[in-house]
Amino acid sequence: MPSESRCWETLQALRSSDKGRLCYHRDWLLRGEDVLEECVSTPQLSSYAGWVVDHVLPHTQENLSPSETSTSSRSTSGLDRPSFVPKPPIRSLAFSPASPGTPAAPDGTQGKRESQHTEPMLLQSARGIKVEGCIRMYELVHRMKGTEGLRLWQEEQERKVRALSEMASEQLKRFDERKELKHHKEFQDLREMMEKSSREALGQQEKLKAEHRHRAKILNLKLWEAEQQRLKQVEQERLRREEGQVRLRSLYALQEELLHLNQQLDSVGQHRDLKVDLLALRSRGNQLCGLISGIIRTTSEKGFPTAEDQAVAERALQEMRDLLTDARACEDRRRQEEEEAQAKRQEAQMQQGPEVRKECPAPSQGPGGKRSEDLQVKVQDSTMQWYQQLQEASRQCVLAFEGLTSSKDSQVKKIKMDLQKAATIPVSQISTIAGSKLKEIFDKIHNLLSGKPVQSGGRSVSVTLNPQGLDFVQYKLAEKFVKQGEEEVASHHEAAFPIAVVASGIWELHPRVGDLILAHLHKNCPYSVPFYPAFREGMALEDYQRMLGYQVKDSKVEQQDNFLKRMSGMMRLYAAIIQLRWPYGTRQEVVHPHGLNHGWRWLAQILNMEPLSDVTATLLFDFLEVCGNALMKQYQAQFWKMMLLIKEDYFPRIEAITSSGQMGSFIRLKQFLEKCLQRKEIPVPKGFLTSSFWRS
């Protein structure tokens, strides 16, 4: 470009100029900013610059060659081209050599010589000034161009920044709009999906409702049919039960009459030596009683007696009537024979003469021959007969399973052990934890007695494994119940009630077990009959002590305290049994197999017998504490009359035979009875099973 060429020409001229050939000294660097300031400062022209331009420059141009003239003109034209460059002030460039301080005169010889002498220098200085001015002007122009370019570049950058900022802002707005649109679309899709799901759910719900209504209709129809069938079965069962109840009551009436006839049969010739014919009649009578008891026991297990059972019972009753008639006829013949023999003896005595007779006081008379008011020591005949029947039934049961116990076969022994564990372990597990646990134990025992298999020791056990299994299980079960009263109840009185309620329920469903329980109880505790065994001649003392209920081991009799503790436990168990019934029984209308009437009988009979030291007071207290509340509710006024009788008549008898060291049981009984009479109430025994127990 022309401007660039001129720049290079100017630089070349500057390099060839005097100033360009100057040598700079190092000490200038020490002057620092002064030198730089002089270099940077704008050159100034002297006051003679105008004269130089007017007089010197024209002559210089004339002497210059055409090339220089063109160069100068180009430089001048290039210098003068920018019209906006101001003209610097012109300073004086020439001084007088004579007097440097005064300017030279324009005319005169001296002036002419000076002008001639200084003309080349002035020409040279004018060119340098011109070049320097051009340099300054170039630098100024270049600086102004750079400043202008920088300003334009800054404006361009600012414009770009604004454009980029606006573009970013717009993009951010578009991004926000797209994001909002996306969220709105997602929300719309979600709402549509939810509405669709809701519609589907409503449709499914309506479908399920319709299906449910259809099924409910079918189910209601089936329920109605089942209810009609149930009502029909209930009606049939009711009729069957009514018929069975009539037969059962008839069977009980036949048994009662049979027992009454058997008692009359036993009373025939009671105070005389029995002949063989009377013994045979009595044996047959006992067999008939056992037959009726077996029929009742069997029907109790099955449900109700059949017409055939009733016919058998009626035939047995008729046979018993015939036996009683035969026995009375035999007794009449015996009495007639005795009267004839007595008449013959009287005739013989009258012939021999009267003999002197000695009179002795009767055993019931006192020292003065007056009869005392002593109570009886011997148990009533009917009670004794009942006791003997139970013991005989127990012996017959033992004989029935004798083959099982005496077998040497290992398999039979294993069956015996499994049956014994299955019968005794559940009884040992009876506790007052919960009614549901008690029901499980009861069901297990009932299933075992009913011939169903039960689990015991990880094996399935059933009484059907051996023909004698049922007799063995019944005997061992009854023995275990009494053993629990003798041990567990003796130590923990509250345990009497859960054991008693299970025993009562089993007794009701399996009467033979109840008879065996009584047999074991009477054998271990004869005072529960009540029965005071008499010492017979020739009897060993240890055997007599065992009959009284004492435990004898190695010829050593147990301590009295331990004996009373065991008797107390068994009496408490008996008192609990007679007042409790199994709450889940299906035959609640049937009377208790051994209810409160037996407790009332026991209490009346023991008060008609002479008290025993320490024993009677202990057993009376245990019986009244456990069973007194139930007897009070049952017999009411009669019960309180009995309590007054004990206090007024029986306490003095007990106190009279009790030594000072054995007064503890008597004092406990006396305080208990006096407190009850004062409050007119017998408290509910501790540990009694309430309704909340059976809900647990």
XYZ file of C-alpha atoms in Angstrom:
696
model
C 0.000 0.000 0.000
C 1.243 3.600 -0.603
C 1.029 4.511 3.074
C 3.106 1.462 4.074
C 5.768 2.276 1.449
C 5.987 5.813 2.686
C 6.430 4.494 6.230
C 9.321 2.317 5.160
C 10.868 5.205 3.244
C 10.536 7.418 6.265
C 12.153 4.813 8.500
C 14.991 4.401 5.997
C 15.490 8.137 5.924
C 15.523 8.233 9.710
C 18.139 5.497 9.836
C 20.346 7.458 7.395
C 19.844 10.769 9.196
C 22.282 12.311 11.593
C 20.029 11.540 14.475
C 19.840 7.957 13.430
C 23.611 7.761 13.473
C 23.875 9.184 16.971
C 25.513 7.096 19.681
C 23.666 6.998 22.938
C 25.549 6.909 26.217
C 24.857 4.570 29.068
C 24.712 7.437 31.563
C 21.511 8.542 29.892
C 19.869 5.613 31.566
C 20.767 7.140 34.919
C 18.899 10.260 34.023
C 15.762 8.171 33.858
C 12.510 9.822 33.094
C 14.043 13.213 32.069
C 15.583 11.783 28.940
C 12.465 9.828 28.125
C 10.319 12.869 28.701
C 12.458 14.901 26.287
C 12.165 12.153 23.719
C 8.467 11.828 24.076
C 7.665 15.529 24.296
C 6.354 17.278 21.181
C 9.063 19.129 19.321
C 8.704 22.907 19.238
C 9.897 25.300 16.556
C 11.813 28.399 17.341
C 10.581 31.881 16.634
C 12.729 31.927 13.457
C 10.939 28.989 11.922
C 8.824 31.264 9.775
C 11.883 33.061 8.408
C 13.514 29.762 7.628
C 10.516 28.610 5.717
C 10.348 31.830 3.755
C 14.080 32.202 2.912
C 15.764 28.836 3.187
C 13.310 26.275 1.915
C 12.869 27.870 -1.544
C 16.655 27.838 -2.153
C 16.892 24.275 -0.914
C 14.278 23.103 -3.291
C 16.082 24.730 -6.177
C 19.358 22.963 -5.385
C 17.734 19.589 -4.897
C 17.697 17.012 -7.609
C 14.429 16.061 -9.213
C 14.299 12.790 -7.301
C 14.754 14.517 -4.004
C 12.278 17.161 -5.055
C 9.737 14.460 -5.756
C 10.553 12.753 -2.539
C 10.280 15.988 -0.669
C 7.077 16.829 -2.425
C 5.734 13.399 -1.616
C 6.793 13.833 1.948
C 5.319 17.288 2.056
C 2.185 16.124 0.400
C 2.122 13.149 2.727
C 2.718 15.467 5.612
C 0.123 17.909 4.513
C -2.408 15.172 3.603
C -4.075 14.867 6.944
C -5.939 18.114 7.166
C -6.805 17.515 10.779
C -3.170 17.621 11.967
C -2.526 20.967 13.692
C 0.482 22.968 12.857
C 2.991 23.122 15.663
C 4.319 26.493 16.720
C 7.519 27.618 14.978
C 10.489 28.475 17.043
C 13.706 30.208 16.039
C 16.250 27.934 14.382
C 19.089 30.494 13.744
C 21.163 32.452 16.222
C 23.901 34.966 15.720
C 27.388 33.522 16.222
C 28.675 36.741 17.734
C 26.073 37.076 20.206
C 24.103 33.892 20.668
C 21.542 35.654 22.650
C 20.526 38.195 19.930
C 19.220 37.264 16.541
C 21.279 38.164 13.495
C 20.337 41.199 11.478
C 18.614 40.371 8.260
C 20.805 42.780 6.286
C 24.459 43.718 6.463
C 27.616 41.972 5.537
C 27.928 40.151 8.676
C 24.477 38.849 8.199
C 25.283 37.735 4.718
C 28.366 35.824 5.846
C 26.500 34.241 8.622
C 23.715 33.264 6.330
C 26.156 31.807 3.836
C 28.068 30.050 6.540
C 25.007 28.577 8.203
C 23.048 27.783 5.078
C 24.115 24.116 4.795
C 23.467 23.622 8.492
C 20.092 25.193 8.221
C 19.273 23.027 5.255
C 20.308 19.996 7.177
C 18.372 21.093 10.295
C 15.275 21.890 8.301
C 15.251 18.439 6.767
C 15.671 16.797 10.164
C 12.944 18.921 11.591
C 10.743 17.987 8.692
C 11.470 14.314 9.129
C 11.012 14.555 12.835
C 7.742 16.304 12.299
C 6.698 13.609 9.908
C 7.639 10.963 12.483
C 5.706 12.754 15.147
C 2.765 13.176 12.894
C 2.970 9.486 11.862
C 3.115 8.399 15.465
C 0.202 10.629 16.301
C -1.782 9.384 13.362
C -0.866 5.788 14.173
C -1.758 6.273 17.806
C -5.058 7.880 16.893
C -5.759 5.060 14.448
C -4.912 2.508 17.152
C -7.036 4.309 19.671
C -9.891 4.501 17.217
C -9.442 0.825 16.276
C -9.327 -0.172 19.944
C -12.461 1.810 20.600
C -14.159 0.232 17.631
C -12.965 -3.230 18.767
C -14.242 -2.594 22.302
C -17.571 -1.448 20.936
C -17.687 -4.518 18.722
C -16.884 -6.774 21.682
C -19.462 -5.070 23.856
C -21.988 -5.490 21.070
C -21.077 -9.171 20.770
C -21.298 -9.596 24.551
C -24.711 -7.968 24.547
C -25.757 -10.116 21.649
C -24.465 -13.265 23.373
C -26.157 -12.241 26.642
C -29.421 -11.626 24.858
C -29.055 -14.910 22.997
C -28.289 -16.782 26.270
C -31.270 -15.105 27.931
C -33.487 -16.097 25.044
C -32.117 -19.641 25.123
C -32.726 -19.787 28.885
C -36.280 -18.617 28.325
C -36.737 -21.234 25.603
C -35.258 -23.875 27.929
C -37.606 -22.863 30.740
C -40.510 -22.912 28.325
C -39.529 -26.374 27.031
C -39.053 -27.612 30.632
C -42.406 -26.211 31.701
C -43.999 -27.721 28.619
C -42.386 -31.083 29.412
C -43.625 -30.946 33.030
C -47.062 -29.960 31.879
C -47.070 -32.814 29.373
C -45.873 -35.307 32.005
C -48.497 -34.055 34.456
C -51.129 -34.345 31.762
C -49.992 -37.889 30.910
C -49.957 -38.841 34.581
C -53.421 -37.427 35.119
C -54.707 -39.255 32.065
C -53.080 -42.471 33.261
C -54.587 -42.016 36.743
C -57.992 -41.320 35.254
C -57.634 -44.388 33.079
C -56.561 -46.508 36.076
C -59.427 -45.083 38.122
C -61.884 -45.976 35.390
C -60.417 -49.469 35.144
C -60.533 -49.847 38.945
C -64.130 -48.684 39.052
C -64.987 -51.130 36.312
C -63.189 -53.927 38.150
C -64.906 -52.930 41.370
C -68.292 -53.021 39.753
C -67.430 -56.405 38.287
C -66.333 -57.686 41.702
C -69.483 -56.293 43.291
C -71.609 -58.095 40.771
C -69.643 -61.295 41.310
C -69.863 -60.831 45.083
C -73.621 -60.343 44.905
C -73.907 -63.475 42.830
C -71.761 -65.474 45.230
C -73.581 -64.031 48.230
C -76.847 -65.088 46.689
C -75.538 -68.617 46.166
C -74.017 -68.665 49.655
C -77.221 -67.442 51.255
C -79.065 -70.177 49.460
C -76.582 -72.763 50.693
C -76.737 -71.320 54.210
C -80.494 -71.485 54.141
C -80.336 -75.101 53.026
C -77.715 -75.878 55.668
C -79.800 -74.124 58.331
C -82.843 -76.130 57.315
C -80.769 -79.302 57.459
C -79.366 -78.270 60.823
C -82.810 -77.547 62.199
C -83.953 -80.906 60.947
C -80.981 -82.616 62.580
C -81.512 -80.626 65.764
C -85.119 -81.691 65.865
C -84.154 -85.312 65.277
C -81.442 -85.047 67.909
C -83.884 -83.447 70.320
C -86.371 -86.233 69.832
C -83.614 -88.812 70.184
C -82.298 -87.112 73.316
C -85.769 -86.861 74.808
C -86.322 -90.523 74.137
C -82.869 -91.307 75.466
C -83.477 -89.171 78.559
C -86.691 -91.033 79.242
C -84.874 -94.338 78.922
C -81.967 -93.074 81.004
C -84.272 -91.869 83.786
C -86.036 -95.179 83.622
C -82.679 -96.941 83.784
C -81.648 -94.856 86.790
C -84.951 -95.640 88.465
C -84.410 -99.325 87.800
C -80.871 -99.065 89.206
C -82.120 -97.241 92.296
C -84.791 -99.843 92.896
C -82.266 -102.615 92.220
C -79.820 -101.150 94.744
C -82.625 -100.792 97.272
C -83.614 -104.410 96.772
C -79.957 -105.445 97.005
C -79.672 -103.538 100.297
C -82.743 -105.339 101.569
C -81.188 -108.568 100.379
C -78.030 -107.801 102.355
C -80.053 -106.966 105.460
C -81.678 -110.371 105.397
C -79.922 -112.530 108.008
C -77.351 -109.789 108.664
C -76.897 -110.657 112.357
C -76.774 -114.382 111.876
C -74.425 -116.837 110.331
C -75.240 -117.021 106.631
C -75.908 -120.279 104.935
C -74.698 -121.196 101.504
C -78.013 -120.421 99.827
C -78.141 -116.843 101.217
C -74.521 -116.235 100.207
C -75.295 -117.369 96.682
C -78.323 -115.073 96.550
C -76.262 -112.103 97.729
C -73.510 -112.888 95.226
C -76.065 -112.998 92.445
C -77.555 -109.735 93.657
C -74.152 -108.075 93.507
C -73.675 -109.419 90.002
C -76.994 -107.903 88.942
C -75.981 -104.542 90.438
C -72.709 -104.724 88.534
C -74.609 -105.573 85.363
C -76.829 -102.517 85.700
C -73.803 -100.318 86.506
C -72.030 -101.650 83.440
C -75.033 -100.896 81.252
C -75.225 -97.335 82.596
C -71.484 -96.851 82.189
C -71.595 -98.139 78.620
C -74.582 -95.995 77.711
C -72.915 -92.941 79.249
C -69.953 -93.455 76.953
C -72.133 -94.050 73.903
C -74.751 -91.429 74.643
C -78.124 -92.852 75.670
C -79.403 -96.346 76.459
C -81.187 -98.350 73.815
C -84.451 -100.271 74.164
C -82.434 -103.471 74.497
C -80.470 -102.013 77.433
C -83.708 -101.066 79.144
C -85.107 -104.584 78.594
C -81.957 -106.132 80.104
C -82.245 -103.815 83.118
C -85.903 -104.704 83.605
C -85.071 -108.405 83.486
C -82.295 -107.864 86.037
C -84.721 -105.991 88.307
C -87.263 -108.795 88.066
C -84.556 -111.322 88.866
C -83.502 -109.219 91.887
C -87.088 -109.217 93.119
C -87.151 -112.986 92.799
C -83.849 -113.213 94.698
C -85.226 -111.049 97.486
C -88.343 -113.219 97.679
C -86.203 -116.346 97.867
C -83.954 -114.773 100.509
C -86.922 -113.786 102.661
C -88.381 -117.236 102.319
C -85.026 -118.704 103.323
C -84.867 -116.302 106.273
C -88.373 -117.254 107.330
C -87.458 -120.913 107.258
C -84.287 -120.187 109.231
C -86.215 -118.146 111.800
C -88.788 -120.875 112.146
C -86.046 -123.429 112.654
C -84.407 -121.220 115.278
C -87.679 -120.745 117.103
C -88.237 -124.468 117.175
C -84.688 -125.006 118.424
C -85.166 -122.296 121.080
C -88.363 -123.908 122.252
C -86.622 -127.230 122.570
C -83.778 -125.656 124.580
C -86.234 -123.938 126.922
C -87.985 -127.213 127.556
C -84.650 -128.840 128.339
C -83.673 -126.004 130.714
C -86.958 -126.151 132.543
C -86.345 -129.753 133.121
C -82.784 -129.130 134.465
C -83.732 -126.067 136.626
C -82.952 -122.376 136.519
C -79.350 -121.247 136.484
C -77.875 -118.140 138.015
C -77.131 -115.544 135.408
C -74.506 -112.842 135.621
C -75.325 -109.421 134.401
C -72.669 -107.211 132.878
C -73.042 -103.582 131.747
C -73.442 -103.094 128.029
C -70.578 -101.531 126.147
C -72.657 -98.392 125.696
C -73.254 -97.997 129.457
C -71.141 -96.018 131.856
C -69.614 -97.173 135.087
C -72.891 -96.644 136.949
C -74.876 -98.632 134.475
C -76.179 -95.500 132.773
C -76.047 -95.309 128.971
C -73.686 -92.662 127.693
C -74.315 -90.455 124.667
C -71.288 -91.758 122.739
C -71.395 -91.631 118.948
C -70.837 -94.659 116.762
C -67.389 -95.767 115.703
C -68.427 -98.173 112.983
C -69.462 -96.862 109.572
C -73.029 -97.324 108.368
C -73.794 -100.604 106.663
C -74.804 -99.027 103.334
C -71.651 -96.932 103.272
C -69.521 -99.940 104.146
C -71.165 -101.946 101.389
C -70.497 -99.132 98.908
C -66.868 -99.023 100.042
C -66.485 -102.777 99.586
C -68.067 -102.669 96.133
C -65.584 -100.021 94.980
C -62.641 -101.988 96.343
C -63.942 -105.128 94.671
C -64.294 -103.274 91.362
C -60.715 -102.082 91.728
C -59.500 -105.632 92.349
C -61.447 -106.927 89.364
C -59.881 -104.224 87.193
C -56.391 -105.257 88.350
C -57.178 -108.865 87.522
C -58.466 -107.803 84.101
C -55.096 -106.446 83.002
C -52.928 -108.884 84.937
C -51.778 -110.474 81.680
C -50.471 -107.124 80.474
C -48.473 -106.381 83.620
C -47.074 -109.883 84.097
C -46.083 -110.488 80.471
C -42.394 -111.084 79.755
C -42.686 -110.117 76.107
C -40.608 -107.018 75.348
C -43.177 -105.714 72.884
C -45.971 -106.044 75.440
C -43.792 -104.338 78.060
C -43.169 -101.481 75.644
C -46.904 -101.128 75.019
C -47.524 -101.134 78.774
C -44.954 -98.367 79.344
C -46.339 -96.273 76.478
C -49.896 -96.608 77.794
C -48.821 -95.739 81.324
C -46.988 -92.615 80.120
C -49.904 -91.590 77.920
C -52.249 -91.889 80.933
C -50.106 -90.290 83.643
C -48.076 -87.557 81.908
C -51.096 -85.393 80.926
C -52.354 -85.501 84.528
C -48.933 -84.304 85.716
C -49.187 -81.357 83.278
C -52.442 -80.018 84.755
C -51.929 -76.477 86.075
C -53.667 -73.132 86.507
C -51.896 -71.489 83.551
C -54.850 -71.219 81.156
C -58.188 -72.840 80.416
C -57.148 -73.591 76.812
C -54.175 -75.610 78.051
C -56.468 -77.509 80.421
C -58.839 -78.295 77.546
C -55.970 -79.740 75.485
C -55.059 -82.063 78.355
C -58.684 -83.107 78.847
C -59.140 -83.843 75.137
C -55.966 -85.909 75.092
C -57.118 -88.047 78.060
C -60.633 -88.396 76.655
C -59.311 -89.462 73.240
C -57.050 -92.038 74.885
C -59.948 -93.540 76.849
C -62.155 -93.467 73.745
C -59.744 -95.658 71.801
C -58.362 -92.895 69.592
C -54.599 -92.704 68.975
C -52.735 -89.980 70.856
C -49.143 -88.764 70.702
C -46.934 -89.652 73.644
C -43.165 -89.503 73.666
C -43.069 -88.968 69.919
C -45.081 -92.140 69.211
C -48.736 -92.835 68.514
C -50.378 -94.705 71.408
C -53.843 -96.276 71.618
C -55.602 -98.580 74.064
C -56.503 -100.770 71.102
C -52.885 -101.954 70.908
C -53.712 -104.526 73.581
C -57.056 -106.100 74.604
C -56.330 -105.238 78.252
C -55.124 -101.718 77.417
C -58.340 -99.908 78.384
C -58.534 -101.511 81.850
C -54.871 -100.728 82.453
C -55.191 -97.084 81.356
C -58.342 -96.529 83.445
C -56.696 -97.950 86.548
C -53.442 -95.995 86.109
C -55.308 -92.785 85.304
C -57.432 -93.010 88.458
C -54.357 -93.858 90.500
C -52.527 -90.815 89.087
C -55.405 -88.444 89.898
C -55.359 -89.547 93.541
C -51.556 -89.385 93.557
C -51.724 -85.765 92.407
C -54.026 -84.961 95.314
C -51.684 -86.753 97.696
C -48.596 -84.875 96.490
C -49.372 -81.784 94.386
C -52.510 -80.592 96.190
C -50.932 -81.320 99.567
C -48.140 -78.849 98.694
C -50.169 -76.335 96.644
C -53.808 -76.129 97.722
C -54.836 -74.098 94.638
C -53.912 -77.047 92.409
C -56.963 -78.981 93.662
C -59.373 -77.143 91.341
C -57.801 -77.698 87.877
C -57.103 -81.358 88.747
C -60.626 -81.794 90.112
C -62.376 -80.232 87.116
C -60.522 -82.515 84.691
C -61.233 -85.547 86.903
C -64.912 -84.575 87.111
C -65.181 -84.228 83.324
C -63.485 -87.591 82.737
C -65.698 -89.134 85.448
C -68.821 -87.895 83.667
C -67.782 -89.328 80.296
C -66.119 -92.474 81.662
C -67.904 -93.510 84.913
C -65.626 -96.484 85.528
C -62.673 -94.108 85.942
C -64.682 -92.263 88.599
C -65.349 -95.489 90.493
C -61.630 -96.311 90.367
C -60.783 -92.803 91.600
C -63.043 -93.353 94.601
C -61.527 -96.791 95.194
C -57.983 -95.396 95.219
C -59.071 -92.438 97.337
C -60.775 -94.670 99.925
C -57.800 -97.004 100.009
C -55.227 -94.236 100.535
C -57.485 -92.066 102.717
C -60.173 -94.206 104.465
C -61.442 -91.068 106.243
C -62.926 -89.909 102.921
C -65.495 -92.754 103.177
C -65.655 -92.001 106.232
C -64.275 -95.258 107.591
C -62.177 -95.984 110.682
C -60.541 -99.384 110.121
C -60.659 -101.631 113.224
C -57.719 -103.646 114.447
C -58.363 -107.391 114.162
C -56.691 -110.188 116.027
C -53.721 -111.686 114.262
C -53.198 -108.534 112.119
C -49.651 -107.159 111.890
C -49.225 -103.627 113.245
C -47.692 -102.415 109.992
C -50.655 -103.711 108.006
C -53.051 -101.935 110.345
C -51.095 -98.688 109.999
C -51.286 -99.009 106.225
C -55.061 -99.483 106.511
C -55.211 -96.236 108.483
C -53.437 -94.466 105.584
C -49.902 -94.268 106.955
C -46.906 -94.995 104.735
C -44.649 -97.674 106.173
C -41.183 -98.174 104.679
C -38.644 -100.551 106.148
C -40.805 -100.936 109.279
C -40.717 -97.140 109.785
C -43.953 -95.193 109.937
C -44.046 -91.720 108.454
C -44.246 -88.630 110.653
C -47.665 -87.406 111.767
C -47.243 -84.033 110.037
C -46.497 -85.668 106.701
C -49.429 -88.051 107.174
C -51.845 -85.180 107.874
C -50.479 -83.253 104.901
C -51.217 -86.146 102.532
C -54.676 -86.745 103.985
C -55.400 -83.017 103.660
C -54.391 -82.995 99.978
C -56.644 -85.948 99.117
C -59.574 -84.528 101.081
C -59.209 -81.167 99.309
C -59.181 -82.902 95.939
C -62.350 -84.853 96.868
C -64.076 -81.671 98.101
C -63.217 -79.933 94.815
C -64.415 -82.837 92.645
C -67.909 -82.982 94.145
C -68.596 -79.287 93.396
C -66.976 -78.865 89.938
C -68.116 -79.931 86.486
C -66.298 -79.801 83.171
C -67.549 -76.579 81.497
C -67.346 -77.927 77.939
C -69.539 -80.980 78.553
C -72.258 -81.745 76.029
C -74.641 -83.197 78.609
C -75.056 -80.471 81.198
C -78.597 -81.599 81.920
C -77.252 -84.843 83.413
C -76.624 -84.654 87.139
C -73.104 -84.669 88.522
C -71.879 -88.286 88.785
C -70.692 -87.617 92.337
C -72.083 -84.260 93.369
C -72.656 -82.171 96.493
C -75.147 -84.667 97.927
C -72.227 -87.019 98.544
C -70.386 -84.190 100.292
C -73.419 -83.592 102.509
C -73.594 -87.344 103.230
C -69.890 -87.409 104.168
C -70.278 -84.426 106.486
C -73.351 -85.931 108.186
C -71.735 -89.336 108.652
C -68.455 -88.027 110.056
C -70.397 -85.930 112.579
C -72.232 -89.122 113.647
C -68.893 -90.827 114.368
C -66.543 -90.333 117.263
C -63.763 -87.852 116.343
C -60.155 -88.902 115.997
C -57.443 -86.836 117.569
C -55.802 -84.406 115.106
C -57.307 -86.176 112.072
C -60.983 -85.185 112.284
C -60.275 -81.496 112.916
C -57.788 -81.332 110.025
C -60.097 -83.012 107.515
C -63.148 -81.002 108.604
C -61.245 -77.752 108.117
C -59.971 -78.768 104.664
C -63.415 -79.965 103.584
C -65.277 -76.844 104.749
C -62.658 -74.434 103.382
C -62.849 -75.974 99.899
C -66.477 -77.081 99.710
C -68.204 -74.977 102.385
C -69.200 -72.170 100.025
C -70.856 -74.585 97.575
C -72.690 -76.443 100.363
C -73.860 -73.134 101.822
C -75.413 -72.131 98.490
C -76.959 -75.575 98.004
C -78.435 -76.299 101.439
C -78.664 -72.765 102.940
C -80.479 -72.944 106.305
C -79.796 -76.659 106.803
C -76.099 -75.992 106.290
C -76.008 -73.337 109.027
C -77.820 -75.688 111.379
C -75.073 -78.206 110.695
C -72.415 -75.571 111.468
C -74.095 -74.719 114.781
C -74.185 -78.414 115.612
C -70.452 -78.668 114.992
C -69.754 -75.640 117.163
C -72.029 -76.568 120.070
C -71.857 -80.380 120.163
C -68.892 -81.602 118.144
C -66.207 -79.122 119.201
C -66.325 -80.256 122.865
C -65.849 -83.875 121.746
C -62.821 -82.976 119.599
C -61.335 -80.851 122.357
C -61.831 -83.612 124.915
C -59.708 -86.150 122.968
C -57.054 -83.697 121.722
C -53.841 -83.347 123.675
C -52.218 -79.976 124.294
C -49.544 -80.625 121.655
C -52.136 -81.322 118.947
C -54.437 -78.322 119.417
C -53.231 -76.505 116.261
C -55.669 -78.119 113.849
C -58.577 -77.783 116.305
C -57.902 -74.080 116.922
C -57.670 -73.431 113.178
C -61.025 -75.164 112.600
C -62.650 -73.360 115.507
C -61.502 -69.899 114.402
C -62.572 -70.550 110.807
C -66.054 -71.724 111.808
C -66.613 -68.900 114.310
C -65.628 -66.316 111.724
C -68.012 -67.849 109.165
C -70.865 -67.959 111.682
C -70.226 -64.357 112.591
C -70.294 -63.214 108.959
C -72.991 -65.697 107.916
C -70.925 -66.588 104.902
C -68.351 -69.134 103.822
C -65.705 -67.435 101.632
C -64.956 -68.656 98.116
C -61.893 -70.885 98.307
C -58.579 -69.535 97.093
C -57.726 -70.735 93.592
C -61.346 -71.341 92.529
C -61.646 -71.376 88.727
C -63.623 -68.350 87.535
C -65.116 -67.712 84.100
C -62.142 -65.533 83.123
C -59.860 -68.541 83.539
C -61.687 -70.425 80.775
C -61.411 -67.449 78.411
C -57.620 -67.454 78.633
